CSV table of C-alpha atoms in Angstrom, one decimal:
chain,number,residue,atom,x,y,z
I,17,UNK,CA,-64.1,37.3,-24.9
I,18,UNK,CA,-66.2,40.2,-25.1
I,19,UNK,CA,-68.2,39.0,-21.9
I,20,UNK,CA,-65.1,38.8,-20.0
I,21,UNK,CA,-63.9,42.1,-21.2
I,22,UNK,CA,-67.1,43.6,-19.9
I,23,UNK,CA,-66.9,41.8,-16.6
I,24,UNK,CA,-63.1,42.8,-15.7
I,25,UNK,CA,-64.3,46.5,-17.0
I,26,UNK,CA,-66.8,45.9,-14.1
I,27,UNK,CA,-64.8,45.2,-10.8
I,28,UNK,CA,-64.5,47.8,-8.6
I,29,UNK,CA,-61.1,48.9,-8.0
I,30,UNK,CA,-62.0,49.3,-4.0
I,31,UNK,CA,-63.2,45.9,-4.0
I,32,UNK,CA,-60.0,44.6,-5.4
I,33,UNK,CA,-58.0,46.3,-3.1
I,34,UNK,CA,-60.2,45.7,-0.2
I,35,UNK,CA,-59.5,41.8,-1.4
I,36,UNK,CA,-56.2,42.4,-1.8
I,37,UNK,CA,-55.3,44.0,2.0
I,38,UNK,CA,-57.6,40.9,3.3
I,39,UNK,CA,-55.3,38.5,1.2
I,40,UNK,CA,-52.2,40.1,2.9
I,41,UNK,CA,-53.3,40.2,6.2
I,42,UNK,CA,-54.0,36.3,6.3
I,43,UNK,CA,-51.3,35.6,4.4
I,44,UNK,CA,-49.4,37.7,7.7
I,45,UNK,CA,-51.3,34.9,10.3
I,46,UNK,CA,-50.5,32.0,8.3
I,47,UNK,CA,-47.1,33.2,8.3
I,48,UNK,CA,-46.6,33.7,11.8
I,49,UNK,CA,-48.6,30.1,12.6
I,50,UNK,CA,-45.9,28.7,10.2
I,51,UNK,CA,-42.9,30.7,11.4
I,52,UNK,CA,-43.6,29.3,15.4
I,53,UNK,CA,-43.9,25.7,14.0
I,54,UNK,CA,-41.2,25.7,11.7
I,55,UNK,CA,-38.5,28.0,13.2
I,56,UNK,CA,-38.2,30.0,10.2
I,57,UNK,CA,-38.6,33.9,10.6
I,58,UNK,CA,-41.9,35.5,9.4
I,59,UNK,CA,-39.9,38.2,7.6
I,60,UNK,CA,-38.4,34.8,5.6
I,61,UNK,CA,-41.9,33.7,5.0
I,62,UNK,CA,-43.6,37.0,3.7
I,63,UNK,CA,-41.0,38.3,1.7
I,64,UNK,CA,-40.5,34.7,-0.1
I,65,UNK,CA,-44.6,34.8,-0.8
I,66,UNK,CA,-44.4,38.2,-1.7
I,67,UNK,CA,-41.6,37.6,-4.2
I,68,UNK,CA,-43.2,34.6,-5.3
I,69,UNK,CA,-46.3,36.8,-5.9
I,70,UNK,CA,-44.5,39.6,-7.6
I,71,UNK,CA,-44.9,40.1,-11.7
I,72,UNK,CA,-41.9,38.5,-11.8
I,73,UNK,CA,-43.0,34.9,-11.2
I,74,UNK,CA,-46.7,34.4,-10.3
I,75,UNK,CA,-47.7,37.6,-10.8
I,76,UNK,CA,-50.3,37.4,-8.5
I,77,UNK,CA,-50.9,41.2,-7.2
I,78,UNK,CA,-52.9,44.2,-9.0
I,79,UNK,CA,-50.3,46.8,-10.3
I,80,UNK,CA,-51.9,49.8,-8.1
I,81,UNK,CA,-50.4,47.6,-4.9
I,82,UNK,CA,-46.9,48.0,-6.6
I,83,UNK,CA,-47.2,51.9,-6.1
I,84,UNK,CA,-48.1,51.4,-2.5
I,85,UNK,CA,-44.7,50.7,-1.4
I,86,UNK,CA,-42.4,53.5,-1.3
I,87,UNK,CA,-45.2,55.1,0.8
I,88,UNK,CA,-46.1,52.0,3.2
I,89,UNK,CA,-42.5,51.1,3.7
I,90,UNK,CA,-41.9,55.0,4.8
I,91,UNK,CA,-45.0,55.0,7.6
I,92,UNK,CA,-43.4,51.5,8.8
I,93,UNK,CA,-39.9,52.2,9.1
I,94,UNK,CA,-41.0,55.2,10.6
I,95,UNK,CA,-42.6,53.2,13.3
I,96,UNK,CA,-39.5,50.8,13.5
I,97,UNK,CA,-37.6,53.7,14.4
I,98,UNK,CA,-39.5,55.1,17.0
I,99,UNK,CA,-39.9,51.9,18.5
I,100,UNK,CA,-35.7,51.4,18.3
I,101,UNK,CA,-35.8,55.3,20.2
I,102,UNK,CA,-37.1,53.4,23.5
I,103,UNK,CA,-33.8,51.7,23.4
I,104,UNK,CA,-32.1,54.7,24.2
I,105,UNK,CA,-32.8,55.5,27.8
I,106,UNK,CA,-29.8,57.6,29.3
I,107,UNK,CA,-29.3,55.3,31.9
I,108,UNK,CA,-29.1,52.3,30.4
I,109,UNK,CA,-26.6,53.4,27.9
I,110,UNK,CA,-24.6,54.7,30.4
I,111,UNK,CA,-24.0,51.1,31.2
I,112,UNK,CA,-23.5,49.7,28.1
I,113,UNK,CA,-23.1,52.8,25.4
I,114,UNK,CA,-19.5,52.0,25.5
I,115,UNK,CA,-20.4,48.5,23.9
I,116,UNK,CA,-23.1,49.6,21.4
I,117,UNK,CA,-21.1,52.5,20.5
I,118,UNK,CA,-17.9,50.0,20.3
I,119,UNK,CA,-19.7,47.2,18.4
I,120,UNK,CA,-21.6,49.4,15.4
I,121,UNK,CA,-18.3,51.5,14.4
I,122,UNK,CA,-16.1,48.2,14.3
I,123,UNK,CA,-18.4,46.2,12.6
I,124,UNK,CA,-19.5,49.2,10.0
I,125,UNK,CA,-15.6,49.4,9.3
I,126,UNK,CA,-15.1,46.3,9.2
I,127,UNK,CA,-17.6,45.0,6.6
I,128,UNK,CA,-16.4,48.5,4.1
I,129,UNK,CA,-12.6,47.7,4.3
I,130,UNK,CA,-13.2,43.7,4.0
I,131,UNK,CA,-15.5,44.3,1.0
I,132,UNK,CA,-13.4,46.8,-0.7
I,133,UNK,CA,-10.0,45.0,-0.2
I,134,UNK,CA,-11.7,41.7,-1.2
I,135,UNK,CA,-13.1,43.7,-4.1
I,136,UNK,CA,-10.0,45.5,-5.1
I,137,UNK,CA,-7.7,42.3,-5.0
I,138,UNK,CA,-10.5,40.4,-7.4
I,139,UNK,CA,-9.7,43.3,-10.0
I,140,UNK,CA,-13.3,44.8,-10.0
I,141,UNK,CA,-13.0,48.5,-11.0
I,142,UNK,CA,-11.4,50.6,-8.1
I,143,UNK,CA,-15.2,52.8,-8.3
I,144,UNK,CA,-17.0,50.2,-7.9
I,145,UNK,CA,-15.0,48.5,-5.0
I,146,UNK,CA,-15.5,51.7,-2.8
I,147,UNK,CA,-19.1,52.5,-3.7
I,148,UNK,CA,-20.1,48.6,-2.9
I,149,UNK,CA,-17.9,49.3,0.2
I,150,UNK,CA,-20.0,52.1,1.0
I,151,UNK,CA,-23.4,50.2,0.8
I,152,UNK,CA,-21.6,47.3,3.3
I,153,UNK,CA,-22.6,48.2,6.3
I,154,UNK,CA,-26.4,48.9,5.5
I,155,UNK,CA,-28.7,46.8,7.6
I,156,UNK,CA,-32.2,46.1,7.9
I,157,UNK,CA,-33.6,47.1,10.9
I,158,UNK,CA,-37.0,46.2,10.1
I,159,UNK,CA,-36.1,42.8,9.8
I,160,UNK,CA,-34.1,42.5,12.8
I,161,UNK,CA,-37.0,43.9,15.4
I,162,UNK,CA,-39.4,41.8,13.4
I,163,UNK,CA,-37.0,38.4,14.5
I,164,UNK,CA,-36.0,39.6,18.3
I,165,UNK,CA,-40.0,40.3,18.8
I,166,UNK,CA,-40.8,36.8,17.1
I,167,UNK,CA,-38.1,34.8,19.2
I,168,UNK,CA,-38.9,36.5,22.4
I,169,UNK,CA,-35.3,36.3,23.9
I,170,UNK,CA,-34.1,38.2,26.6
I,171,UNK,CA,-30.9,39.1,27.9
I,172,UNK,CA,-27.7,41.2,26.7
I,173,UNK,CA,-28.1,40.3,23.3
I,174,UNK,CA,-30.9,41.2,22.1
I,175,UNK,CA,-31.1,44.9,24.0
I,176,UNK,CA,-27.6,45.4,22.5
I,177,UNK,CA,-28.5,44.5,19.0
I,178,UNK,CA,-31.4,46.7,18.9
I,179,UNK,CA,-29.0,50.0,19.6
I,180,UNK,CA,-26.7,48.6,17.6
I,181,UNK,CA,-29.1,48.2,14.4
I,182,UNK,CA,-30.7,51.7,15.8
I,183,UNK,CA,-27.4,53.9,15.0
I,184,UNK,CA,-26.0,51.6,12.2
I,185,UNK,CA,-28.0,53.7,9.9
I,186,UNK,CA,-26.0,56.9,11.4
I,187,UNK,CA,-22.2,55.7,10.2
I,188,UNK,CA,-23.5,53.8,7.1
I,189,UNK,CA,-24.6,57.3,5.7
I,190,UNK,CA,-21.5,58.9,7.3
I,191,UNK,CA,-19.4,55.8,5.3
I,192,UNK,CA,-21.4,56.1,2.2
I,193,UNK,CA,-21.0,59.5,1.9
I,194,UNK,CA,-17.0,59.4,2.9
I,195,UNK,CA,-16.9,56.8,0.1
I,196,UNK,CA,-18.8,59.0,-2.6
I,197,UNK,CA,-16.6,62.0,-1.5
I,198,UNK,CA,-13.3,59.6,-2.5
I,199,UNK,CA,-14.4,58.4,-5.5
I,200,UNK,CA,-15.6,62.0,-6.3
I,201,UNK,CA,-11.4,63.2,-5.1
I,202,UNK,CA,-10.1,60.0,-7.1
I,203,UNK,CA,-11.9,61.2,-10.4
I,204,UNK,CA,-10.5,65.2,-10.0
I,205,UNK,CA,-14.4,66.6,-9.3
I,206,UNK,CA,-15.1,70.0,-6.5
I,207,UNK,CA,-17.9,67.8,-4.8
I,208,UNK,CA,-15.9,66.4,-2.2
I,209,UNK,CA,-17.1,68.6,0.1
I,210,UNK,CA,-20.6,69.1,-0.7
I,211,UNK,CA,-20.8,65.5,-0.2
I,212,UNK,CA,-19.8,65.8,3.0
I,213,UNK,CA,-21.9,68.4,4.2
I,214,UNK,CA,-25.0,66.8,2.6
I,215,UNK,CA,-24.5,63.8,4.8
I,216,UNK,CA,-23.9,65.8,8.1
I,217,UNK,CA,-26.8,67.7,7.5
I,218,UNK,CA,-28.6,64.2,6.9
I,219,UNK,CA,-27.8,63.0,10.2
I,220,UNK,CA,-27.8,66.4,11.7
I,221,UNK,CA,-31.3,67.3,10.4
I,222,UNK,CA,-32.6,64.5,11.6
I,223,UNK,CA,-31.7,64.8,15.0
I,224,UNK,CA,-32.8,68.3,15.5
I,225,UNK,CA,-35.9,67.5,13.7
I,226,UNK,CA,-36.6,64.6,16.5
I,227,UNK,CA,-35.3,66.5,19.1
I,228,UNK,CA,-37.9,69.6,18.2
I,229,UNK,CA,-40.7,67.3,17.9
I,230,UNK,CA,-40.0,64.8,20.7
I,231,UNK,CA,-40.0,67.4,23.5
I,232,UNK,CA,-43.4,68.5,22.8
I,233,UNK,CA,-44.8,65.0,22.3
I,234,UNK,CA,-43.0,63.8,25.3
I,235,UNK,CA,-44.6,66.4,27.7
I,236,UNK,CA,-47.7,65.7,26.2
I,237,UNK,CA,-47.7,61.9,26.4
I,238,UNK,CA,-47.8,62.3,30.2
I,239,UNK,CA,-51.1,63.7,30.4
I,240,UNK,CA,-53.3,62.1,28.5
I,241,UNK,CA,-54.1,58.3,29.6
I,242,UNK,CA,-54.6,54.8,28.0
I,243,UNK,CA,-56.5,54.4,24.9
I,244,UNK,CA,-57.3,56.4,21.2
I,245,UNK,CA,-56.5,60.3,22.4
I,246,UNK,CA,-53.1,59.0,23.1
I,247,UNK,CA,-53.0,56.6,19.8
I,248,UNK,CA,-53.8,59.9,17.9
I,249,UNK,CA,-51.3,61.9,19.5
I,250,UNK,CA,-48.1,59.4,19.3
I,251,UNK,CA,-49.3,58.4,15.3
I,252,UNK,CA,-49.7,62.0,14.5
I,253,UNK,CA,-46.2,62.8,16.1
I,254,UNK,CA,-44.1,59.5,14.7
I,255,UNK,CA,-45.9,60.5,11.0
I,256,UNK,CA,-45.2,64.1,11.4
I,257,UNK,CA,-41.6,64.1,12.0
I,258,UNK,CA,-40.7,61.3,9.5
I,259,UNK,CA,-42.6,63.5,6.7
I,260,UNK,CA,-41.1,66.8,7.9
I,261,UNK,CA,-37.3,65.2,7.5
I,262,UNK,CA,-38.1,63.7,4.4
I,263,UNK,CA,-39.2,67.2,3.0
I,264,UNK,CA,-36.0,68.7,4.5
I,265,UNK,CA,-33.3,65.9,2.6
I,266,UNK,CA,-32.7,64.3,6.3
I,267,UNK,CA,-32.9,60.7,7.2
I,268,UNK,CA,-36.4,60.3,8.0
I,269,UNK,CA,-35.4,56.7,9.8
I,270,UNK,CA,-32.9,58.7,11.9
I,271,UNK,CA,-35.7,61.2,13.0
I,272,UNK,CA,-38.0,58.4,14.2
I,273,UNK,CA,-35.5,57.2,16.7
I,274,UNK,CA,-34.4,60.7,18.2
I,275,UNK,CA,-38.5,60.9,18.8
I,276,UNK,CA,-38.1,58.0,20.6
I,277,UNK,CA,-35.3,58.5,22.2
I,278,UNK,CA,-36.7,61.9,23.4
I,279,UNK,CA,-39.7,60.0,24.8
I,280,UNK,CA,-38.3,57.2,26.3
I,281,UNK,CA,-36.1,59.7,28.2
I,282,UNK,CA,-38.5,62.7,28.8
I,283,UNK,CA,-42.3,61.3,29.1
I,284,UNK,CA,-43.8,60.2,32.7
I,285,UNK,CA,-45.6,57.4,30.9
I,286,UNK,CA,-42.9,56.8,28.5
I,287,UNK,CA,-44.1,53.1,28.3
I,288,UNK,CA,-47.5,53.9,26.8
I,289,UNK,CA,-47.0,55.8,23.6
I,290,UNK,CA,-44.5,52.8,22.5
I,291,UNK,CA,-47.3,50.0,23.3
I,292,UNK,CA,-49.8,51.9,21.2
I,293,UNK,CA,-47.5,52.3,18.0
I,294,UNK,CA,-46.2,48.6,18.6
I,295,UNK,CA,-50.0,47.6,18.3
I,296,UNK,CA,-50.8,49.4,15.0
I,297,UNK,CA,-47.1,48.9,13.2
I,298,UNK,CA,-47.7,44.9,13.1
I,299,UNK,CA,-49.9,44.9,10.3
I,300,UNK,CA,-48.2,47.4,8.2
I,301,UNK,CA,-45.2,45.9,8.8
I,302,UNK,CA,-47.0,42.4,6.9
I,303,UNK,CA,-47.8,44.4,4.2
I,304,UNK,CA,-44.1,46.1,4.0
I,305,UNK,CA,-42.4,42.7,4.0
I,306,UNK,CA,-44.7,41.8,1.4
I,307,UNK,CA,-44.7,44.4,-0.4
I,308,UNK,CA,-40.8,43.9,-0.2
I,309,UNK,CA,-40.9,40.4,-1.6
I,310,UNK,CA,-42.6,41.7,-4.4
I,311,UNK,CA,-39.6,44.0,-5.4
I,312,UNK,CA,-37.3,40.9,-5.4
I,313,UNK,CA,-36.8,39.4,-9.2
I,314,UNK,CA,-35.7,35.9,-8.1
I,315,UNK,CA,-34.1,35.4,-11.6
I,316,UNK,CA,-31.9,38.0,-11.0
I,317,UNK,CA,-30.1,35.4,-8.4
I,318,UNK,CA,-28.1,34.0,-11.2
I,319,UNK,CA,-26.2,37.7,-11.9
I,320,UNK,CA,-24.6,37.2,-8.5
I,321,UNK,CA,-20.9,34.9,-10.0
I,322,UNK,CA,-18.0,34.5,-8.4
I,323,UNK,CA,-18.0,38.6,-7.4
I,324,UNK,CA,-21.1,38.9,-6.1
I,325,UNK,CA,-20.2,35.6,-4.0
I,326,UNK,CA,-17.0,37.6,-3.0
I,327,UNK,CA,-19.3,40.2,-1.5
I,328,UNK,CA,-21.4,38.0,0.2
I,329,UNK,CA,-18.3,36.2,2.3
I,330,UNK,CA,-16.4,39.7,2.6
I,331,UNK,CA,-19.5,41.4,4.2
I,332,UNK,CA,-20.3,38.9,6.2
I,333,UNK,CA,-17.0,37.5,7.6
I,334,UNK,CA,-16.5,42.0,7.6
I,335,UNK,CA,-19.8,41.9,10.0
I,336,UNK,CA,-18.7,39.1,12.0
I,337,UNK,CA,-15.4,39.9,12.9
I,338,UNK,CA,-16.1,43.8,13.5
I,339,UNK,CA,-18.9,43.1,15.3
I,340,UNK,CA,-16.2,40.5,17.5
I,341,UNK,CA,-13.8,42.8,17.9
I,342,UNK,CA,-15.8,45.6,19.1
I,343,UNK,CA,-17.4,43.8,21.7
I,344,UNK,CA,-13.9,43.0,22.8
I,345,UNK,CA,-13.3,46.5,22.8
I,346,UNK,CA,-16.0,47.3,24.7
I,347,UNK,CA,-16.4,45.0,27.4
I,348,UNK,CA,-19.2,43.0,26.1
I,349,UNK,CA,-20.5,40.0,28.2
I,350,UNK,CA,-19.4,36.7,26.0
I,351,UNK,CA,-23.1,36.0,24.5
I,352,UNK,CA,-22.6,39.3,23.2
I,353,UNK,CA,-19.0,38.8,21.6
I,354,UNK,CA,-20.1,35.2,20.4
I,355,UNK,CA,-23.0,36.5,18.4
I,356,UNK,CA,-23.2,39.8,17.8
I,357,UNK,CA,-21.9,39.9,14.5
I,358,UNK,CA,-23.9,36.4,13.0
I,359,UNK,CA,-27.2,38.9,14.1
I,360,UNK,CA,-26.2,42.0,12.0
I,361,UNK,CA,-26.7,40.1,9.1
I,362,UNK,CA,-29.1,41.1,7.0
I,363,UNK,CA,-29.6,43.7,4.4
I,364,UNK,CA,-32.4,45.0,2.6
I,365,UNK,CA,-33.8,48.3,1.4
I,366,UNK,CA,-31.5,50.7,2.7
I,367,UNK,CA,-28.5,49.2,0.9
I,368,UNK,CA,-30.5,49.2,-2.5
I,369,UNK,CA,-31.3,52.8,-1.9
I,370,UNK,CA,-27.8,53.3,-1.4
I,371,UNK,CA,-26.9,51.7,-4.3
I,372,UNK,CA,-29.7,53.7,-6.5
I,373,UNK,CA,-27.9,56.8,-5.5
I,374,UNK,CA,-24.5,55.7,-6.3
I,375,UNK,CA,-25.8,54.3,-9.7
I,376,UNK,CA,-27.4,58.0,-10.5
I,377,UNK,CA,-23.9,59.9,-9.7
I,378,UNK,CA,-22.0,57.3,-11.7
I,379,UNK,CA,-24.7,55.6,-14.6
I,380,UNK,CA,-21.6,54.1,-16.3
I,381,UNK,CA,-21.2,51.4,-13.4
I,382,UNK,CA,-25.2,51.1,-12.8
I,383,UNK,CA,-25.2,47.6,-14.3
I,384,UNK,CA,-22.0,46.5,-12.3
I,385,UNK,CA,-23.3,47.9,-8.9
I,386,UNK,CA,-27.2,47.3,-9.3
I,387,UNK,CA,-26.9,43.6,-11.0
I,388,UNK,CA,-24.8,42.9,-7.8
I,389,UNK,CA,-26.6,44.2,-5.1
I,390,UNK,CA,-30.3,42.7,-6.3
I,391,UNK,CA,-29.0,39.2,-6.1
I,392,UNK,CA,-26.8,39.6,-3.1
I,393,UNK,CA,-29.6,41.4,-0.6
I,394,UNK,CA,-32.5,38.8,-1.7
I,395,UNK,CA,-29.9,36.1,-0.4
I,396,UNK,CA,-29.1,38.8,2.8
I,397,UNK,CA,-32.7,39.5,3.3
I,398,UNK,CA,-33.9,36.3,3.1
I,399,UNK,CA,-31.1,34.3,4.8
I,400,UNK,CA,-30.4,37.1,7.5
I,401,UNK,CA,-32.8,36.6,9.9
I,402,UNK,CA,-32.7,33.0,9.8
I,403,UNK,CA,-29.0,33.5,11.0
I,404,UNK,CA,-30.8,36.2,13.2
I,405,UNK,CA,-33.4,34.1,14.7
I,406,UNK,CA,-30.5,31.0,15.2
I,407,UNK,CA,-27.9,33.4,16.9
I,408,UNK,CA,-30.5,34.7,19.4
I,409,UNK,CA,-32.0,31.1,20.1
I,410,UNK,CA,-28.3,29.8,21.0
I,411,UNK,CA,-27.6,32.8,22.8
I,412,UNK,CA,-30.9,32.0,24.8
I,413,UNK,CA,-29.3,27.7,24.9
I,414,UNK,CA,-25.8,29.4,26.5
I,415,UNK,CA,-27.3,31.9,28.5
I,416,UNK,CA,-29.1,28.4,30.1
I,417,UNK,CA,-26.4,26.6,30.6
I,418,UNK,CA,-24.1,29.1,32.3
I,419,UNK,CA,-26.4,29.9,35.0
I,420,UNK,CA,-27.1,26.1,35.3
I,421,UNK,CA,-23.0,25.7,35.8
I,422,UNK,CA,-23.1,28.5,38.2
């Protein structure tokens, strides 16, 4: 005992890390190789490894990687977001803003008054019902750019779903925060309006903070060429204004996309600053879903019951249907109406951030809300982008076999 006391005094700490990214980042190729040959997503794949890694079952992974992940998952949404921004090029949405705009507030109301009148009628506690209707329309935008990348479909679809996941974030922190302002009403407190104003500033923030930073970096991006000075530059920029709205209280996600909104629009190479962030965000984007999986306590599944089943069909047939509806709305091109919804599926961090913040404000329901919202986004986060990645394959099929009828 005492030798092998001595020898695990010994390891290095760097060398165990160093093993440890190694680990991950094969663990990130297999996953791939074994997404293509088996259809399922890669974001399925790592986060089941990771959770089946996690302390909670295999308990495979040095505790220092555990304290990685509020910072990794930061620097790789950011990414994600700047990499949504290109999506948002004025003339583009002047053709089809209508429809994004139409699909993300339908299905965003729709999944919050499904879930809390589902809720309500099941006599969960009327708190509860409009906080979890709050958290609802939460997505996972990681997740979803991970499976449209991976599937490689083209066409109405995907380009719509992207915007849509892109400003779901904006009206699930202005629903949240309408929610936490009723609740706050219902139970006779002065924070109604506070709440309010945090969330506007929240949104607000962010966009001026992207907007200040993303001229700059979009007149800049023009003159310099290919290769590492303008790697530098775009990293420093994206990293920059996601830590400088999450120092100010504003959605540091939110930020990321005005950049890259600002850039796609404004840059004469607008193209090259997005190719040399998609090359670095892949692997840090393995280690976030990994990282993810290792947050997910897979005995927690059997907390979900008959309510946290309730949630599951409410959000989803709220998603579906909203997401239906505002593509009628909006003049959406069938594939679009058809599928739209199944692809807005999945749920992860966001939501349980969401649900931290609610449980802080109102500890007496922390069990209720937190129990419930483990085991539901584990089956959203893993189950989403399959649904994902099967919408956006038919969608691909149908596009098929209407031109071959025409």
């Amino acid at each position: 005992m005492d030798h092998i006391q001595e020898f695990s005094n010994n390891i290095s700490l760097g060398g165990v890390i160093l093993f440890t990214l190694g680990a991950i980042f094969l663990v990130g190729l297999v996953a791939h190789e074994l997404g293509k040959r088996t259809g399922i997503p890669r974001v399925t794949i790592l986060l089941l490894t990771g959770a089946l890694a996690s302390p909670n079952a295999l308990d495979l992974v040095p505790p220092i990687m555990h304290s990685w992940f509020p910072f990794v998952s930061q620097i790789a949404l950011c990414m994600v977001g700047f990499l949504l921004g290109e999506q948002f090029v004025y003339r583009t949405l002047m053709k089809s803003g209508k429809v994004v705009w139409a699909i993300t507030v339908s299905e965003s109301l729709g999944a919050a008054l499904v879930v809390f009148t589902v809720l309500y009628l099941l006599d969960v506690p009327i708190v509860v019902a409009i906080l979890l209707a709050g958290i609802a329309p939460a997505s996972a935008p990681a997740a979803t750019i991970d499976v449209v990348k991976e599937t490689h479909v083209s066409g109405d679809l995907p380009k719509v779903l992207l915007r849509v996941v892109a400003i779901d974030d904006f009206f699930g922190i202005l629903i949240f925060a309408l929610c936490i302002s009723i609740v706050e009403f219902l139970g006779g407190t002065s924070n109604f309006y506070d709440e309010l104003l945090h969330s506007f500033w929240e949104i607000g923030g962010a966009v001026l903070i992207g907007c200040v930073i993303g001229w700059p970096m979009a007149k800049l991006t023009g003159r310099l060429s290919k290769g590492e000075p303008l790697l530098i530059e775009a990293l420093g920029f994206v990293l920059l204004t996601g830590g400088i709205a999450e120092l100010s209280g504003s959605s540091y996600l939110l930020a990321s996309i005005v950049l890259g909104a600002m850039v796609a629009n404004f840059a004469s190479h607008h193209q090259r600053p997005f190719h040399a962030i998609e090359g670095i965000s892949t692997p840090l984007l393995i280690i976030f879903f990994l990282m993810a999986g290792f947050q997910f306590d897979i005995t927690q599944l059997h907390t979900i019951g008959f309510i946290g089943g309730a949630y599951i069909l409410a959000r989803s047939f709220g998603l579906i249907m909203g997401g239906y509806i505002g593509a009628n709305l909006g003049g959406a091109d069938p594939v679009v109406k058809k599928y739209i919804g199944w692809c807005l599926l999945p749920q992860a961090g966001v939501a349980l951030g969401l649900a931290l913040m609610a449980t802080e404000k109102y500890p007496e329901y922390s069990s209720e809300i937190l129990s419930l919202l483990v085991g539901t986004t584990v089956i959203f986060e893993l189950f989403g982008p399959v649904i994902t990645r099967f919408s956006l394959i038919n969608a691909r099929k149908y596009q098929s076999s209407v031109k071959q009828h025409d």
